[in-house]
Short mmCIF file of C-alpha atoms in Angstrom, two decimals:
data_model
loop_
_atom_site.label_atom_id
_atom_site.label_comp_id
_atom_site.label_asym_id
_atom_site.label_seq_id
_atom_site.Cartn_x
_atom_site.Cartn_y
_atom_site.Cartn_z
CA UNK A 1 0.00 0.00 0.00
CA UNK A 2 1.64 3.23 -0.89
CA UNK A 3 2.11 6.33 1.76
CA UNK A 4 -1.32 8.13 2.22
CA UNK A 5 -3.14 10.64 4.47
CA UNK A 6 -4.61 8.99 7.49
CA UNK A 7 -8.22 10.26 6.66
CA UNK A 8 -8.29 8.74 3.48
CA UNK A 9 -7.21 5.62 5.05
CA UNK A 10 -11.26 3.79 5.31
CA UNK A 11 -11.66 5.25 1.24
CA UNK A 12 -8.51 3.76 -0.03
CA UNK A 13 -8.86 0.20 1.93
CA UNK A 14 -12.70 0.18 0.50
CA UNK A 15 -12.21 1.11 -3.13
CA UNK A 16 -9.77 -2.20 -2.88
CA UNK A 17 -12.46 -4.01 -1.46
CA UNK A 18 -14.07 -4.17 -4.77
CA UNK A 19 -12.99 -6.76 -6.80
CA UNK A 20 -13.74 -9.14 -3.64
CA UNK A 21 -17.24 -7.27 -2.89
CA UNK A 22 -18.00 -7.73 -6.68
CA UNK A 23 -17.04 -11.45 -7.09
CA UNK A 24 -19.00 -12.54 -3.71
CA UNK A 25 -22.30 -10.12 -5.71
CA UNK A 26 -21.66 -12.39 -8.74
CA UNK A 27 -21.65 -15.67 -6.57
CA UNK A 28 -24.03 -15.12 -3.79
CA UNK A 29 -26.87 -12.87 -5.52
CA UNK A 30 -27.71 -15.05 -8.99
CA UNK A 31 -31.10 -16.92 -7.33
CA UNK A 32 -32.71 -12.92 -5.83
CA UNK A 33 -32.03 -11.54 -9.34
CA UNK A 34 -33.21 -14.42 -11.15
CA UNK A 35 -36.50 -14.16 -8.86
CA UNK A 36 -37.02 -10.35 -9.95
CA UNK A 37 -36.22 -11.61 -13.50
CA UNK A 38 -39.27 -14.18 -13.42
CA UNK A 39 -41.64 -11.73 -11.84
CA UNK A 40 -40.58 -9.03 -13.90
CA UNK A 41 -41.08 -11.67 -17.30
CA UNK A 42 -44.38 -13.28 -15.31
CA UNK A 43 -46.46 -9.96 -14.69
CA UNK A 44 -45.27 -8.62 -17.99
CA UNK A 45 -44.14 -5.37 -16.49
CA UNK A 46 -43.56 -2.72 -18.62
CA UNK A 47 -42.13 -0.17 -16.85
CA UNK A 48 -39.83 0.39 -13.62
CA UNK A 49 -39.89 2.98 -11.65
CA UNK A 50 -36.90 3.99 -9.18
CA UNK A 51 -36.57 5.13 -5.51
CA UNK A 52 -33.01 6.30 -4.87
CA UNK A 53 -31.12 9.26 -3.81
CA UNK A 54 -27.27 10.71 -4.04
CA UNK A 55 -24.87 7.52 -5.07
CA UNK A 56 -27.75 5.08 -5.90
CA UNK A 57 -29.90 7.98 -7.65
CA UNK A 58 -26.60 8.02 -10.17
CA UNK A 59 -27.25 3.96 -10.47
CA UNK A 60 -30.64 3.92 -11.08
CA UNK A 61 -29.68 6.43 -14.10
CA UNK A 62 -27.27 3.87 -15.17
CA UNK A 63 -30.25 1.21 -14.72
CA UNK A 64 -32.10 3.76 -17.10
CA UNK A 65 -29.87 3.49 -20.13
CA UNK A 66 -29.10 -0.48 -19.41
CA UNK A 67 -32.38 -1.86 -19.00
CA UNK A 68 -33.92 0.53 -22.03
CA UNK A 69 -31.13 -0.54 -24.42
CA UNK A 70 -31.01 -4.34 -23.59
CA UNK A 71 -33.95 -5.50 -22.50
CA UNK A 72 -36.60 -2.35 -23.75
CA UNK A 73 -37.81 -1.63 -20.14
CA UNK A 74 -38.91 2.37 -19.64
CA UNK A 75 -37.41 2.87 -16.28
CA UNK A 76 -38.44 6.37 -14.33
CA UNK A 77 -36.73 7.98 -11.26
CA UNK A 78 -39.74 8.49 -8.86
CA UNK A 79 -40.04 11.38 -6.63
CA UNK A 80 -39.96 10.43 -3.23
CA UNK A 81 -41.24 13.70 -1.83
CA UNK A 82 -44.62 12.93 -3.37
CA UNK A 83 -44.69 10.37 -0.96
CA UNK A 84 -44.21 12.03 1.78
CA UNK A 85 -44.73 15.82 1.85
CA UNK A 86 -47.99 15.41 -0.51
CA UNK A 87 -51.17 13.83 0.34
CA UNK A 88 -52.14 11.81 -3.09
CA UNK A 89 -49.07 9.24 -3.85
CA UNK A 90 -48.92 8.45 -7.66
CA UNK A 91 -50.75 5.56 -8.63
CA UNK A 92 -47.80 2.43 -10.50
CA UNK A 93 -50.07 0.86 -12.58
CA UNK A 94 -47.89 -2.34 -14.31
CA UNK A 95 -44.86 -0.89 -12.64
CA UNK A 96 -41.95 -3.04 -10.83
CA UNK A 97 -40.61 -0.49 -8.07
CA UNK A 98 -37.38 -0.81 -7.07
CA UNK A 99 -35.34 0.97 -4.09
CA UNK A 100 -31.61 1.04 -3.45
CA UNK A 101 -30.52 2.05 -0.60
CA UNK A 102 -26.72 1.56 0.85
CA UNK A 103 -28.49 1.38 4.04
CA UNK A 104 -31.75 0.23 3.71
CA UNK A 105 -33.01 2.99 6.15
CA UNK A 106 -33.72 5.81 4.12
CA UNK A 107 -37.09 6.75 5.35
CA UNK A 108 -38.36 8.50 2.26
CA UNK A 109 -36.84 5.37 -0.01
CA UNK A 110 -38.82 2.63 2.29
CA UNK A 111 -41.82 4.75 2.03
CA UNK A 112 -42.09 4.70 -1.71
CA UNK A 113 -41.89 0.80 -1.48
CA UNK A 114 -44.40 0.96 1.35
CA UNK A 115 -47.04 2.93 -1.41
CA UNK A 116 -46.25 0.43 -4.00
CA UNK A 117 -47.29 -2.63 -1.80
CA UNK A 118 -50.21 -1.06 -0.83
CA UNK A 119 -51.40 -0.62 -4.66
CA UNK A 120 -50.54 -3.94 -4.97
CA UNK A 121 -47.15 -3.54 -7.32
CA UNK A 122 -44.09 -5.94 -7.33
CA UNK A 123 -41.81 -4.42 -5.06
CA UNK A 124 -37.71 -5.17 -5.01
CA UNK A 125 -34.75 -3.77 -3.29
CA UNK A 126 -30.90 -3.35 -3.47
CA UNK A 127 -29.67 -2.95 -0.24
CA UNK A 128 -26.64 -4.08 1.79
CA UNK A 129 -29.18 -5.06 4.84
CA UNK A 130 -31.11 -7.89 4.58
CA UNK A 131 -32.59 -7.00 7.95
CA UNK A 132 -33.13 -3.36 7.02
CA UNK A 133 -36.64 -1.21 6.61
CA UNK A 134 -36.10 -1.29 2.69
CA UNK A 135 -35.91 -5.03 2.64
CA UNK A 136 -38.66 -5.41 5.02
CA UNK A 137 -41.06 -3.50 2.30
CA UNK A 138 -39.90 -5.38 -0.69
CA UNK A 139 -41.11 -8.26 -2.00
CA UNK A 140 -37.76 -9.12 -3.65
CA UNK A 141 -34.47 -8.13 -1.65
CA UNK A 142 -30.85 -8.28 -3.64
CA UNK A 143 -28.09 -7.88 -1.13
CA UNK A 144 -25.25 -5.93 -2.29
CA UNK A 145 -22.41 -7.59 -0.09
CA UNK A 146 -20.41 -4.91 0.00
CA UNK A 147 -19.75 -5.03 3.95
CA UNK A 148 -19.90 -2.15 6.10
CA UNK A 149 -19.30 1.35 4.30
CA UNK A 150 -16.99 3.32 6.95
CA UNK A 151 -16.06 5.96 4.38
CA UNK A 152 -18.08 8.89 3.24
CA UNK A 153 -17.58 8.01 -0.65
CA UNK A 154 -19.09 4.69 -0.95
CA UNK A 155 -17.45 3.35 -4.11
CA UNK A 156 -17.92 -0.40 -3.48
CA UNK A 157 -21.60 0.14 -3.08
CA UNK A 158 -22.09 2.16 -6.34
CA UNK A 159 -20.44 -0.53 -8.62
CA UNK A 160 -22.07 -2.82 -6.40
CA UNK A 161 -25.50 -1.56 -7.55
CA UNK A 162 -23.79 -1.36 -11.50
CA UNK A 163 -23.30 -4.88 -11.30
CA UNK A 164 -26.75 -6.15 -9.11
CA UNK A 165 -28.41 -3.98 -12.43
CA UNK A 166 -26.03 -5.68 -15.38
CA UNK A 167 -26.85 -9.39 -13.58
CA UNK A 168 -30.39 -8.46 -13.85
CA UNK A 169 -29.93 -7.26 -17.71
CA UNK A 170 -28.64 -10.07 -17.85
CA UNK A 171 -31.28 -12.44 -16.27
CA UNK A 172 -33.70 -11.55 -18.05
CA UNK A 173 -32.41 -12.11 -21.42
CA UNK A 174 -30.61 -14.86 -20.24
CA UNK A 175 -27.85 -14.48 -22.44
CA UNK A 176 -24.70 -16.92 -21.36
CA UNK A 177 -21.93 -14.15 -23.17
CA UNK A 178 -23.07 -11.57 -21.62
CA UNK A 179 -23.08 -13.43 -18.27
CA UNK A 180 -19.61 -14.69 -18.86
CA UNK A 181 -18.79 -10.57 -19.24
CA UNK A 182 -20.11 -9.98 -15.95
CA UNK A 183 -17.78 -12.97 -14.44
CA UNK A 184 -14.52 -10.92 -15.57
CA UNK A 185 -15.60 -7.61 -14.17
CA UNK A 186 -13.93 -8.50 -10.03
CA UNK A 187 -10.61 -9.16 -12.63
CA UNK A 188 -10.84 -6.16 -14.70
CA UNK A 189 -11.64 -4.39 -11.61
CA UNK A 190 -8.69 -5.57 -9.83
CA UNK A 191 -5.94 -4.81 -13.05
CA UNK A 192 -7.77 -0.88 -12.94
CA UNK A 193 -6.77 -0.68 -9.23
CA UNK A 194 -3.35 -1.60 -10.00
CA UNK A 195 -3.32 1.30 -12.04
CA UNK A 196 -2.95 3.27 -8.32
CA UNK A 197 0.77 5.16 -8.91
CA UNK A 198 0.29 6.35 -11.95
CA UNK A 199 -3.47 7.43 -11.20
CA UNK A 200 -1.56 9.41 -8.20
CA UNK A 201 1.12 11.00 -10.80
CA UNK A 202 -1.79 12.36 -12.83
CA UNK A 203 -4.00 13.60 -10.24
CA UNK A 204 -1.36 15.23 -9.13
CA UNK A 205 -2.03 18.13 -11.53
CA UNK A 206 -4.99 18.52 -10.39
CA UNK A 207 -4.28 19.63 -6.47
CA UNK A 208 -5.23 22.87 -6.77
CA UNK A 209 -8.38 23.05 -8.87
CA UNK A 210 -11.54 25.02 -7.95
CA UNK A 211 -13.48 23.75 -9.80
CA UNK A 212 -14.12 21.37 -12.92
CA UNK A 213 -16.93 19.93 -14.86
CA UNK A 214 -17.26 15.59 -15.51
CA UNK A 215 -19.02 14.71 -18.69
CA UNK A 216 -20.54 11.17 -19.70
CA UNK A 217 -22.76 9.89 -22.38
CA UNK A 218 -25.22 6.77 -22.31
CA UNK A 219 -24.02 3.86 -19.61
CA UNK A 220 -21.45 6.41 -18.27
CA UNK A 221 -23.43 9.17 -18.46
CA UNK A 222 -24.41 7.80 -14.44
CA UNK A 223 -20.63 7.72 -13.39
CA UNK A 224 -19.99 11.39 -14.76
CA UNK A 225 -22.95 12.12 -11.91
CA UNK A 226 -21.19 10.18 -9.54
CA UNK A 227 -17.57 10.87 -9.88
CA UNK A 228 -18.77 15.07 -9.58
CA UNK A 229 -20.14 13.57 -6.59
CA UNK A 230 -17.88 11.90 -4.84
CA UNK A 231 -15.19 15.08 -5.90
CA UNK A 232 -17.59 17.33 -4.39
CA UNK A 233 -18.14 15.90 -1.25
CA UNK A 234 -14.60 14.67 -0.48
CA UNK A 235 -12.44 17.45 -2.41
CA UNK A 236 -15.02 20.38 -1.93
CA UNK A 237 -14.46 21.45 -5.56
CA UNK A 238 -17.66 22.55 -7.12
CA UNK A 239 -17.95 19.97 -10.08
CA UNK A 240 -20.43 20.69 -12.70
CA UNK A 241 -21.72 16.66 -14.44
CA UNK A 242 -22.69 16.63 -17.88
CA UNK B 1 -39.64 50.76 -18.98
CA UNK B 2 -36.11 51.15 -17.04
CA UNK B 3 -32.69 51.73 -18.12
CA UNK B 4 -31.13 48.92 -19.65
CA UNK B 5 -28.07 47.62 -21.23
CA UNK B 6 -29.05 46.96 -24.79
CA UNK B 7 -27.50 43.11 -25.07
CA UNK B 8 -30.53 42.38 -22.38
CA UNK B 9 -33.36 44.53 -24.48
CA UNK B 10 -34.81 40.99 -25.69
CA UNK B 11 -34.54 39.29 -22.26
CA UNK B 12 -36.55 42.00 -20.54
CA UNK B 13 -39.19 42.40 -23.28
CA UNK B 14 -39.67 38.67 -23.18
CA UNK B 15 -40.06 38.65 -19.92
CA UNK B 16 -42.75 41.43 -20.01
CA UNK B 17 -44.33 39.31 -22.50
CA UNK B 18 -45.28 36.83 -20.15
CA UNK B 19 -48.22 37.99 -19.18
CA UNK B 20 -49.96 38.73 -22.59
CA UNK B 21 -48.33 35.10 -23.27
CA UNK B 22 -49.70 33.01 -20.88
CA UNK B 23 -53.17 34.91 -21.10
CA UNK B 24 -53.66 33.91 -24.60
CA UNK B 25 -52.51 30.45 -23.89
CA UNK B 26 -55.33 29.87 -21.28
CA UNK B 27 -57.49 31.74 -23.64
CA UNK B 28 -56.96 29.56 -26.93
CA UNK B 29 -55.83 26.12 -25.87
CA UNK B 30 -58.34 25.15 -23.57
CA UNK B 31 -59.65 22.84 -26.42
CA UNK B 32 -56.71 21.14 -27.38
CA UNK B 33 -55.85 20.52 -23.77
CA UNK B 34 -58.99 19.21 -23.31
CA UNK B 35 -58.47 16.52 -26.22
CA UNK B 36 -55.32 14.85 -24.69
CA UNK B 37 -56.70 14.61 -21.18
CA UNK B 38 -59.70 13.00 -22.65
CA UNK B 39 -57.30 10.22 -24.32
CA UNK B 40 -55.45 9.70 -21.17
CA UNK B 41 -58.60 8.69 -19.56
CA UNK B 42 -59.95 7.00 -22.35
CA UNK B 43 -56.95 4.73 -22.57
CA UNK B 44 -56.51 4.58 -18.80
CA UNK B 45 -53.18 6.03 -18.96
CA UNK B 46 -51.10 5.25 -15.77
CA UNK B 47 -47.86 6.73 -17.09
CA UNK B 48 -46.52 9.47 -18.56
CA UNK B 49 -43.38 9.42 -20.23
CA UNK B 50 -41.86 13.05 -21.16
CA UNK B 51 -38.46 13.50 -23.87
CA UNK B 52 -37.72 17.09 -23.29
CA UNK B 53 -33.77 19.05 -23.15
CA UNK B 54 -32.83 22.01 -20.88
CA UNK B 55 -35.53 24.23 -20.18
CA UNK B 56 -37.97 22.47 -21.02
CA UNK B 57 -36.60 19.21 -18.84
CA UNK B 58 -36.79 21.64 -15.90
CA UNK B 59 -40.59 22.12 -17.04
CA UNK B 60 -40.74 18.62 -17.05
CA UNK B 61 -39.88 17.88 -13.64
CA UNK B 62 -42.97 20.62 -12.77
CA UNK B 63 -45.01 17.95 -14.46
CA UNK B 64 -43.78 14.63 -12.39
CA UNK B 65 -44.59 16.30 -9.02
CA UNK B 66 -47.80 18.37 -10.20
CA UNK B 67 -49.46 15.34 -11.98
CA UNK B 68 -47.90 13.04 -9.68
CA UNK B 69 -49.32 14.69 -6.61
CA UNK B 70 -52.71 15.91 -8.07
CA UNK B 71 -53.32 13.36 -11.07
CA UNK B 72 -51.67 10.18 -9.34
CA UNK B 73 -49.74 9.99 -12.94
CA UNK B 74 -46.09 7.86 -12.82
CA UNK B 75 -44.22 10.50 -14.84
CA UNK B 76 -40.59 9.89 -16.50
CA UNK B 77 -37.79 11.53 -18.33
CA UNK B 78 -37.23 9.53 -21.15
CA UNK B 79 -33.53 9.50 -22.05
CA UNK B 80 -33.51 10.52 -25.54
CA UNK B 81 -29.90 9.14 -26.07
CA UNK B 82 -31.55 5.66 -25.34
CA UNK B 83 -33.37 6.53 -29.34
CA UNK B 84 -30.76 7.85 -30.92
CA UNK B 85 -27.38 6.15 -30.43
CA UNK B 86 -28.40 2.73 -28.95
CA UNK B 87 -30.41 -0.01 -31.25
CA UNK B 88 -33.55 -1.01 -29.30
CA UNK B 89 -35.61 1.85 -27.87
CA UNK B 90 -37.74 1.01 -24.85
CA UNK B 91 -41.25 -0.31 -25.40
CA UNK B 92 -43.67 2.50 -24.05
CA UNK B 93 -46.45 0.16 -22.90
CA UNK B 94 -49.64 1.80 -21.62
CA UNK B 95 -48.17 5.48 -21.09
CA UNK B 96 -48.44 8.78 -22.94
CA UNK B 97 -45.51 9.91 -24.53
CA UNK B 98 -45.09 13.95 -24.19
CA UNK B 99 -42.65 15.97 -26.10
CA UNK B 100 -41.68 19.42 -25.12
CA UNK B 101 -39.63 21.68 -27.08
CA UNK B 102 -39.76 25.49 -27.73
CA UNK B 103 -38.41 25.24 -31.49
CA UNK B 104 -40.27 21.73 -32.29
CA UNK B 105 -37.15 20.85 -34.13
CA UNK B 106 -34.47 19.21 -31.53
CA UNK B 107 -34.09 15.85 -33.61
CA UNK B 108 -33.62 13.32 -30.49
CA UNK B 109 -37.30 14.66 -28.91
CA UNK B 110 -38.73 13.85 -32.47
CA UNK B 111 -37.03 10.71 -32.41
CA UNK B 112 -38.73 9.59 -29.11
CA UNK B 113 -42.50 10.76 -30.37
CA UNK B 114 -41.64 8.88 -33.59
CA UNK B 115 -40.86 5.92 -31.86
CA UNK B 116 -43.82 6.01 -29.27
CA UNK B 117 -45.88 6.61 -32.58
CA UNK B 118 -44.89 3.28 -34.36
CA UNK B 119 -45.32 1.23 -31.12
CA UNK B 120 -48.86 2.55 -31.22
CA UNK B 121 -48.85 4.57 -28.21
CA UNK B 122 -50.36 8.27 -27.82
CA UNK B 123 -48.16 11.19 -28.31
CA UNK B 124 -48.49 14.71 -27.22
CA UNK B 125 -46.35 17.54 -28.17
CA UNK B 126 -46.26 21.21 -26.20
CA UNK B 127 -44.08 23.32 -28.77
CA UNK B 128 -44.43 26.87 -29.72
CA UNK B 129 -44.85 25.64 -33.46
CA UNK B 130 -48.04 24.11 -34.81
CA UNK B 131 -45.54 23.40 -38.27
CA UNK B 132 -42.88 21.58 -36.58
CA UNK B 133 -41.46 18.33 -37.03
CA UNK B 134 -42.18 17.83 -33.10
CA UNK B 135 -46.14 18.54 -33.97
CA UNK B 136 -45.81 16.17 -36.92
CA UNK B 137 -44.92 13.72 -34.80
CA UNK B 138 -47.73 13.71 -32.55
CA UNK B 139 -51.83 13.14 -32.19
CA UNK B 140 -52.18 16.24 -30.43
CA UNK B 141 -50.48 19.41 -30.37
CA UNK B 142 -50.90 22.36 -28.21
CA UNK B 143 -49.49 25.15 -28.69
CA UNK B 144 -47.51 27.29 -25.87
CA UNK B 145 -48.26 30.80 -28.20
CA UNK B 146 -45.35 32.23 -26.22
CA UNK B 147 -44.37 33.69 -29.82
CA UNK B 148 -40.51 33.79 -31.68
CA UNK B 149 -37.95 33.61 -28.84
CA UNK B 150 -34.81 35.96 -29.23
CA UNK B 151 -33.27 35.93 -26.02
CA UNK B 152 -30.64 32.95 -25.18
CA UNK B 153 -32.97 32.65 -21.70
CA UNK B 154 -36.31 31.26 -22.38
CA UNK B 155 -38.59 32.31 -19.41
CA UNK B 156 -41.43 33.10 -21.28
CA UNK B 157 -41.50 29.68 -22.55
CA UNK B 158 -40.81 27.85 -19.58
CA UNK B 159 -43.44 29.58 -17.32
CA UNK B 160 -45.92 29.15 -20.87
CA UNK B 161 -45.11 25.51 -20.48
CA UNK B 162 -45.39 25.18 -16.62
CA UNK B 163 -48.96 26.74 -17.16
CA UNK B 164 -49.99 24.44 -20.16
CA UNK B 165 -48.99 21.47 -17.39
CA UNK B 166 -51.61 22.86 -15.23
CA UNK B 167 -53.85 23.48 -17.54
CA UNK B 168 -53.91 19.38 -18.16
CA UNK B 169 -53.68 18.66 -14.44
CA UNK B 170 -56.95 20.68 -14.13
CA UNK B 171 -58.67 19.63 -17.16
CA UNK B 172 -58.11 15.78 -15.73
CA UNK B 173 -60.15 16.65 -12.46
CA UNK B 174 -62.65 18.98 -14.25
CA UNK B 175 -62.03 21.30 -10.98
CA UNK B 176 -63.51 24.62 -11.17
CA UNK B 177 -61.73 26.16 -8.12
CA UNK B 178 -58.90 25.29 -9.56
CA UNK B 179 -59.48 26.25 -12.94
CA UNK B 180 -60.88 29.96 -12.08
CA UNK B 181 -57.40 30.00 -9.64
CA UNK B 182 -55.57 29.03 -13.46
CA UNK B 183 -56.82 32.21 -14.87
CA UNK B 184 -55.68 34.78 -12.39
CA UNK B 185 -51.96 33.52 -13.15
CA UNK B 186 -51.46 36.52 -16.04
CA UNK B 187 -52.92 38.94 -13.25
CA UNK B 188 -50.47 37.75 -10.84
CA UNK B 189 -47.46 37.40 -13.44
CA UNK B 190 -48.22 41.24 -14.42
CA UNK B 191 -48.10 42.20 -10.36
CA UNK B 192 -44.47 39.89 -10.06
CA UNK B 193 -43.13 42.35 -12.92
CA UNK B 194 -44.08 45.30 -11.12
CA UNK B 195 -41.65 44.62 -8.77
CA UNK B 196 -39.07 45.24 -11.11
CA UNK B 197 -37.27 47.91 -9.47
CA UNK B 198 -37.25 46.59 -5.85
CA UNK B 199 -35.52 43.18 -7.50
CA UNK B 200 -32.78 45.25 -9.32
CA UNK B 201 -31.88 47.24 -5.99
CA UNK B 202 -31.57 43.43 -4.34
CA UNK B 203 -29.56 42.31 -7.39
CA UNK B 204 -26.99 44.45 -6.97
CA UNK B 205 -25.69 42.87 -3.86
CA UNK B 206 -25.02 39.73 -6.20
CA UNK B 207 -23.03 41.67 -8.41
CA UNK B 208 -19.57 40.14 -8.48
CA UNK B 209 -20.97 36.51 -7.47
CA UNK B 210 -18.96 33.96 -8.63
CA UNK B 211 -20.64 30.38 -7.45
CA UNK B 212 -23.98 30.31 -5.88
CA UNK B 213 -26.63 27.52 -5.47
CA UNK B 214 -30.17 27.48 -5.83
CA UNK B 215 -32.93 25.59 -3.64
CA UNK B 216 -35.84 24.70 -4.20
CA UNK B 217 -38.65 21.54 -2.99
CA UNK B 218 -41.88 19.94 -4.68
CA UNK B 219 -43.68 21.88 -6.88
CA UNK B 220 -40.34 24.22 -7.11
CA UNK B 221 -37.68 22.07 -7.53
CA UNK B 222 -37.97 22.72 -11.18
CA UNK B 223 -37.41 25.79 -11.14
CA UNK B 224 -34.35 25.58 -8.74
CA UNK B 225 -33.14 24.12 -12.25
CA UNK B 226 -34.17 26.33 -14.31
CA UNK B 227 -32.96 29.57 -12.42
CA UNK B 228 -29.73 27.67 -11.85
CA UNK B 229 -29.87 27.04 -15.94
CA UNK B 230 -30.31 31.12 -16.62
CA UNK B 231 -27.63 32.01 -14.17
CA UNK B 232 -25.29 30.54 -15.97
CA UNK B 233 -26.50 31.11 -19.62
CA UNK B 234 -26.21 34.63 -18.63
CA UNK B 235 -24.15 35.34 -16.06
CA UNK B 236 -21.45 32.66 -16.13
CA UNK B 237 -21.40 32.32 -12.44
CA UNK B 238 -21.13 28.56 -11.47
CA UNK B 239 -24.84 27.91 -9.93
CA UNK B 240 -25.43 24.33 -8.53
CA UNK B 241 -29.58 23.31 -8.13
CA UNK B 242 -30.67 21.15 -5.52
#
């Protein structure tokens, strides 16, 4: 591990968790996406709508572009303030609703789910806690397995919820090259992060910038949201996505 | 009228317009209105999906919480990238596909209603042009009468479109109270402007404002956006929306 600031100590150790977080997703989580797969294919949904905020509001836009271009789904970001602050909540219709949550505890994330079961809708989550409110309220839980998140940047849960969304892409077009991609990802992962020293040269450049805009089109258009994100909230640069 | 540099003459005419604008919009597109709220109905629309760039994306995010909270309508961004560079576009089920565009002409928002069109599911454009390639594309235009745009900042559009939003909300619940509280809008527009003087002595504070970020919740979160969006089409200062 190379020389590094004390502080960043919990971020650095969990961005190297990933490879391991994402291998144990691939092995461990096949069955609960292959359930939301068959309910998904069995109620003929036609349309998913989204609960999410910060980090997993940036996957769900990633789940926008994947499940529209590969498997045809419309999937919507709801608004969880009409669930809460207004009376009338919106009614799903044929919708799947999904949460993700890092958690599970967001209150205004569980009480989207908590609407959609009371209309009746299919209801899954993405959460690290199986014992959490969000899984409680969903029909269908998928648990991230990306341990405890003691850093404010929570890298291993965002391309934890990346890859719970591709295996689910996946699942429900069953397509075996596509699933033998996904199997390679904790690899390719792992040859990125050895990337580390010369990431540190370039960055270096960088040490003094105010302020910068990220820019990302189709399935990275979500990590250009994320990465001004995560350089906002641990850099304090004001970071403009595109 | 006050005095003015002259690079802002079209900005503050069209924003005296708004008035006149948005009277004549509740005067002559009642009808038209009236026609796609009848198909939503008639089809038992339970989603709304709406392609729409920039200002009129900020308009569109008026229209998930206002029909959301008053209509019980799902309503989604589509993500018109998902119809132009990718193969398969998303299969639009039982929703109504809105366009919004001030020109008519952005290619990727046709692209969407084109789309929607072939699958067989009901379009809707709100554009400024009755000729446009965005009005060809749909059943049923209405028309925001806001008038040739010259100014870089749209507002007269954008409050034109938030007010043909509500015009559908209320023609959905046939509610009188809230249709007679529809048409004082121009009335209190006109009083707003008065205030013109009063807002340039509070301006000037904001002079030499470099960043800045704008808040807003619910039925004002959009236009958090779309004051954030002006700022820096005009101003150049850095302006984050939340």
């Amino acid at each position: 591990m190379p020389e590094i600031d004390k502080s960043q100590l919990h971020v650095y150790r969990e961005i190297h968790e990933q490879p391991a977080v994402l291998a144990r997703l691939l092995d461990e989580e096949q069955t609960s996406i292959a359930r939301v797969a068959a309910e998904i294919k069995r109620r003929q949904i036609d349309h998913i709508v989204i609960a999410a905020r910060g980090t997993s509001d940036n996957a769900a836009r990633y789940a926008q572009y994947l499940l529209g271009a590969c498997n045809r789904l419309v999937v919507g970001l709801a608004a969880p303030s009409l669930f809460t602050i207004y009376d009338a909540p919106p009614r799903f219709g044929n919708a799947l609703v999904l949460g993700i949550s890092q958690s599970g505890k967001s209150p205004d994330i569980v009480s989207v789910l908590a609407e959609a079961r009371r209309q009746g809708a299919p209801t899954a989550a993405l959460t690290n806690f199986a014992d959490s409110d969000l899984a409680d309220a969903a029909d269908h839980v998928v648990q991230l397995r990306a341990g405890e998140e003691r850093s404010v940047a929570a890298t291993k849960t965002y391309t934890a919820e990346l890859t719970a969304i591709a295996m689910l892409s996946v699942a429900l077009v069953a397509d075996e090259g596509r699933g033998e991609a996904l199997r390679r990802i904790p690899g390719k992962v792992r040859e990125a992060l050895d990337a580390h020293a010369e990431m540190a040269r370039v960055a270096e450049r960088y040490r003094y910038m105010i302020s910068c805009v990220t820019i990302g089109r189709g399935y990275n258009y979500s990590t250009a949201f994320e990465l001004a994100l995560k350089l906002k909230e641990m850099t304090y640069t004001v970071v403009e996505p595109y």
